[in-house]
Tab-separated table of C-alpha atoms in Angstrom:
chain	number	residue	atom	x	y	z
E	1	MET	CA	86.080	81.776	76.095
E	2	TYR	CA	85.721	82.672	79.793
E	3	GLN	CA	85.235	79.632	82.027
E	4	PRO	CA	85.228	79.388	85.821
E	5	ILE	CA	87.193	76.623	87.536
E	6	ASN	CA	84.802	74.274	89.322
E	7	PHE	CA	86.405	72.479	92.262
E	8	ALA	CA	83.962	69.523	92.355
E	9	HIS	CA	84.538	68.931	88.649
E	10	LYS	CA	88.304	68.930	89.112
E	11	PHE	CA	88.030	66.438	91.994
E	12	SER	CA	85.838	64.169	89.830
E	13	LEU	CA	88.665	63.745	87.330
E	14	PHE	CA	90.988	61.611	89.475
E	15	THR	CA	90.999	59.156	92.368
E	16	GLU	CA	94.633	58.895	93.454
E	17	GLN	CA	95.688	60.317	96.792
E	18	TRP	CA	98.630	62.514	97.817
E	19	GLN	CA	99.209	63.665	94.216
E	20	PRO	CA	98.513	67.413	93.999
E	21	LYS	CA	97.288	68.641	90.618
E	22	VAL	CA	97.455	72.224	89.436
E	23	ILE	CA	94.157	73.866	88.469
E	24	ALA	CA	95.171	77.528	88.208
E	25	GLU	CA	98.008	80.007	88.471
E	26	MET	CA	98.006	83.513	89.945
E	27	ASN	CA	101.273	85.252	89.067
E	28	ASP	CA	103.920	82.727	90.226
E	29	TYR	CA	101.572	80.935	92.643
E	30	GLN	CA	99.701	77.722	91.937
E	31	PHE	CA	96.310	76.445	93.105
E	32	LYS	CA	96.326	72.653	93.478
E	33	VAL	CA	93.648	70.082	94.283
E	34	VAL	CA	94.604	66.962	96.216
E	35	LYS	CA	92.866	64.004	97.863
E	36	ILE	CA	94.456	62.637	100.997
E	37	HIS	CA	93.740	59.838	103.478
E	38	GLY	CA	95.970	58.708	106.297
E	39	ASP	CA	99.303	60.059	107.463
E	40	PHE	CA	101.840	62.091	105.549
E	41	VAL	CA	105.505	62.683	106.457
E	42	TRP	CA	107.004	65.415	108.611
E	43	HIS	CA	108.380	68.179	106.439
E	44	SER	CA	108.716	71.939	106.107
E	45	HIS	CA	109.009	74.536	103.357
E	46	PRO	CA	111.832	76.858	104.425
E	47	GLU	CA	111.141	79.346	101.633
E	48	THR	CA	107.379	79.826	101.764
E	49	ASP	CA	104.121	79.817	103.673
E	50	GLU	CA	101.586	77.220	102.497
E	51	VAL	CA	97.790	77.535	102.447
E	52	PHE	CA	95.363	74.661	102.998
E	53	ILE	CA	91.641	75.055	102.235
E	54	VAL	CA	89.427	72.058	103.085
E	55	LEU	CA	86.443	71.280	100.826
E	56	GLU	CA	85.453	67.795	102.076
E	57	GLY	CA	86.475	65.577	104.968
E	58	ALA	CA	88.692	66.887	107.744
E	59	LEU	CA	92.381	67.711	107.857
E	60	ARG	CA	94.542	67.566	110.942
E	61	ILE	CA	97.931	69.223	110.729
E	62	ASP	CA	100.317	68.096	113.425
E	63	PHE	CA	103.034	70.439	114.611
E	64	ARG	CA	105.892	69.576	116.951
E	65	GLU	CA	103.983	71.276	119.755
E	66	GLY	CA	100.324	71.035	118.861
E	67	GLU	CA	97.809	70.419	116.109
E	68	VAL	CA	95.031	72.118	114.189
E	69	TRP	CA	91.834	70.645	112.731
E	70	ILE	CA	90.607	72.178	109.479
E	71	LYS	CA	87.102	71.370	108.269
E	72	PRO	CA	85.129	72.208	105.109
E	73	GLY	CA	84.815	75.969	104.768
E	74	GLU	CA	88.029	76.563	106.679
E	75	MET	CA	91.614	77.424	105.789
E	76	TYR	CA	94.958	77.483	107.511
E	77	VAL	CA	98.326	79.052	106.709
E	78	VAL	CA	101.372	76.996	107.685
E	79	PRO	CA	104.195	79.521	108.135
E	80	ARG	CA	107.432	79.042	106.247
E	81	GLY	CA	109.928	76.807	107.964
E	82	VAL	CA	107.472	75.262	110.406
E	83	GLU	CA	107.593	71.457	110.546
E	84	HIS	CA	104.194	69.928	109.950
E	85	LYS	CA	102.548	66.616	109.148
E	86	PRO	CA	99.115	66.420	107.490
E	87	TYR	CA	96.698	63.650	108.505
E	88	ALA	CA	93.171	62.730	107.422
E	89	GLY	CA	91.054	60.009	109.047
E	90	VAL	CA	88.700	59.955	106.059
E	91	GLU	CA	89.388	60.813	102.454
E	92	THR	CA	89.718	64.571	102.412
E	93	GLN	CA	89.675	67.046	99.545
E	94	LEU	CA	91.982	70.033	99.818
E	95	ILE	CA	93.058	73.049	97.862
E	96	LEU	CA	96.723	73.925	98.311
E	97	ILE	CA	98.093	77.351	97.415
E	98	GLU	CA	101.831	77.909	97.199
E	99	PRO	CA	104.474	79.240	94.831
E	100	ARG	CA	105.169	77.315	91.642
E	101	GLY	CA	107.924	74.757	92.225
E	102	VAL	CA	107.124	73.836	95.828
E	103	LEU	CA	107.287	70.067	96.423
E	104	ASN	CA	104.733	68.315	98.632
E	105	THR	CA	107.477	66.938	100.859
E	106	GLY	CA	109.366	70.218	101.111
E	107	HIS	CA	113.087	69.639	101.466
E	108	GLU	CA	112.630	66.191	102.988
E	109	GLY	CA	112.256	64.319	99.701
E	110	GLY	CA	111.662	60.582	99.873
E	111	GLU	CA	109.190	58.158	98.358
E	112	ARG	CA	106.139	60.299	99.191
E	113	THR	CA	107.362	63.100	96.926
E	114	ALA	CA	104.794	63.660	94.166
E	115	VAL	CA	105.557	64.640	90.604
E	116	ASN	CA	105.315	68.410	90.532
E	117	ASP	CA	103.466	70.751	88.173
E	118	VAL	CA	100.911	68.221	86.915
E	119	TRP	CA	97.849	70.075	85.578
E	120	ILE	CA	94.319	68.754	85.520
O	1	MET	CA	97.218	78.238	119.858
O	2	TYR	CA	96.467	76.765	116.436
O	3	GLN	CA	93.140	77.932	115.024
O	4	PRO	CA	91.694	77.465	111.548
O	5	ILE	CA	90.101	80.407	109.748
O	6	ASN	CA	86.390	79.752	109.272
O	7	PHE	CA	84.923	81.614	106.300
O	8	ALA	CA	81.295	81.583	107.517
O	9	HIS	CA	82.394	82.985	110.858
O	10	LYS	CA	84.314	85.801	109.178
O	11	PHE	CA	81.309	86.682	106.987
O	12	SER	CA	79.095	86.770	110.110
O	13	LEU	CA	81.165	89.603	111.561
O	14	PHE	CA	80.115	92.354	109.134
O	15	THR	CA	77.294	93.443	106.858
O	16	GLU	CA	78.744	96.210	104.673
O	17	GLN	CA	79.301	95.573	100.989
O	18	TRP	CA	82.260	96.288	98.697
O	19	GLN	CA	84.669	96.587	101.655
O	20	PRO	CA	87.211	93.734	101.476
O	21	LYS	CA	88.590	92.599	104.817
O	22	VAL	CA	91.818	90.678	105.277
O	23	ILE	CA	91.553	87.286	107.006
O	24	ALA	CA	94.997	85.798	106.299
O	25	GLU	CA	98.375	86.371	104.720
O	26	MET	CA	100.552	83.940	102.773
O	27	ASN	CA	103.967	85.496	102.215
O	28	ASP	CA	103.131	88.893	100.661
O	29	TYR	CA	99.656	87.830	99.512
O	30	GLN	CA	96.401	88.526	101.306
O	31	PHE	CA	93.160	86.553	101.558
O	32	LYS	CA	90.169	88.873	101.834
O	33	VAL	CA	86.446	88.316	102.395
O	34	VAL	CA	83.954	90.668	100.791
O	35	LYS	CA	80.183	90.926	100.340
O	36	ILE	CA	78.969	92.493	97.117
O	37	HIS	CA	75.613	93.299	95.513
O	38	GLY	CA	75.067	95.251	92.326
O	39	ASP	CA	77.557	96.745	89.906
O	40	PHE	CA	81.139	97.727	90.513
O	41	VAL	CA	83.318	99.984	88.348
O	42	TRP	CA	85.515	99.064	85.405
O	43	HIS	CA	89.115	98.743	86.511
O	44	SER	CA	92.272	96.702	86.086
O	45	HIS	CA	95.322	95.743	88.099
O	46	PRO	CA	98.315	96.284	85.792
O	47	GLU	CA	100.759	94.656	88.217
O	48	THR	CA	98.993	91.464	89.279
O	49	ASP	CA	96.544	88.664	88.599
O	50	GLU	CA	93.547	88.551	90.951
O	51	VAL	CA	91.709	85.459	92.221
O	52	PHE	CA	87.982	85.331	92.984
O	53	ILE	CA	86.476	82.373	94.870
O	54	VAL	CA	82.682	82.421	95.315
O	55	LEU	CA	81.180	81.007	98.533
O	56	GLU	CA	77.561	82.201	98.265
O	57	GLY	CA	75.468	83.900	95.599
O	58	ALA	CA	76.783	84.322	92.077
O	59	LEU	CA	79.410	86.618	90.615
O	60	ARG	CA	79.473	87.834	87.056
O	61	ILE	CA	82.684	89.430	85.847
O	62	ASP	CA	82.252	91.508	82.718
O	63	PHE	CA	85.138	91.921	80.333
O	64	ARG	CA	85.292	94.268	77.370
O	65	GLU	CA	84.606	91.276	75.105
O	66	GLY	CA	82.649	88.802	77.197
O	67	GLU	CA	81.730	87.710	80.691
O	68	VAL	CA	82.129	84.838	83.120
O	69	TRP	CA	79.723	83.562	85.777
O	70	ILE	CA	81.297	82.199	88.963
O	71	LYS	CA	79.146	80.242	91.393
O	72	PRO	CA	79.749	78.726	94.852
O	73	GLY	CA	82.558	76.176	94.646
O	74	GLU	CA	84.150	77.942	91.708
O	75	MET	CA	87.087	80.292	91.201
O	76	TYR	CA	88.412	82.521	88.474
O	77	VAL	CA	91.730	84.230	87.833
O	78	VAL	CA	91.528	87.678	86.229
O	79	PRO	CA	94.869	88.176	84.481
O	80	ARG	CA	96.919	91.257	85.224
O	81	GLY	CA	96.040	94.287	83.156
O	82	VAL	CA	92.691	92.975	81.960
O	83	GLU	CA	89.813	95.416	82.411
O	84	HIS	CA	86.943	93.891	84.344
O	85	LYS	CA	83.771	94.848	86.202
O	86	PRO	CA	82.279	92.612	88.908
O	87	TYR	CA	78.503	92.336	89.224
O	88	ALA	CA	76.188	90.394	91.548
O	89	GLY	CA	72.408	90.212	91.200
O	90	VAL	CA	72.051	88.950	94.762
O	91	GLU	CA	74.289	89.518	97.761
O	92	THR	CA	77.354	87.432	97.061
O	93	GLN	CA	80.169	86.317	99.340
O	94	LEU	CA	83.649	86.157	97.822
O	95	ILE	CA	87.193	85.416	98.785
O	96	LEU	CA	89.748	87.595	97.002
O	97	ILE	CA	93.402	86.643	96.817
O	98	GLU	CA	95.980	89.173	95.670
O	99	PRO	CA	99.253	90.744	96.771
O	100	ARG	CA	99.244	93.005	99.809
O	101	GLY	CA	98.626	96.607	98.769
O	102	VAL	CA	96.271	95.986	95.844
O	103	LEU	CA	93.285	98.355	95.846
O	104	ASN	CA	89.799	97.146	94.944
O	105	THR	CA	89.526	99.740	92.183
O	106	GLY	CA	92.995	99.087	90.789
O	107	HIS	CA	94.484	102.234	89.289
O	108	GLU	CA	91.086	103.788	88.606
O	109	GLY	CA	90.559	105.205	92.097
O	110	GLY	CA	87.341	107.089	92.744
O	111	GLU	CA	84.626	106.958	95.372
O	112	ARG	CA	84.303	103.160	95.250
O	113	THR	CA	87.858	102.702	96.491
O	114	ALA	CA	87.780	100.839	99.815
O	115	VAL	CA	90.140	101.392	102.719
O	116	ASN	CA	92.914	98.859	102.246
O	117	ASP	CA	94.444	96.374	104.686
O	118	VAL	CA	91.518	96.217	107.129
O	119	TRP	CA	91.678	92.946	109.085
O	120	ILE	CA	88.732	91.085	110.523
């Protein structure tokens, strides 16, 4: 009846990259797992902060005036409205935390926009 | 200027147990680190869900009709209003995620209530 959510198990269930999948909800916030490799697009989320937690690999988030490296066992909060571009030189496993309804490309849209609210 | 938040570093900065410390905010939510060992008190949070992520050790959450074990690399969402009692047989390192202002003892109060909104 009561089951924990195991991150490694969730990551074992899919191989595709840049397609966040919901694993849990806390009030109106969602926890998502995603695999990434390579460069994403510049975007921002004008209405919300966004949390990145790295489990494997290494995530670089580029800002217009700097960058941050986030490694396993680390997190980072991208403030609302701040333009950013994720990058990973190796396949990287992340947990994203943000309100339900937030798109991966923010308000930029485009071909990199993933289907939202897919549970795994 | 841009620095990740390293969980192991944050846990290295204190030894006391049952005293959650804030390490980050996402909108009106807080990320807290806490070390626990032994039994806590029964309580609930009528206004919010509460997320537990285990980094070291093992957390058991007792419910009135069952229990869940949460190990490193796992998370659990305790739904709002559900009575629960955390327990750890060894010192256990957790991340808690909940709205700003939530007390560790919920509406129960008592001597186990920690000072809220302490940053580390």
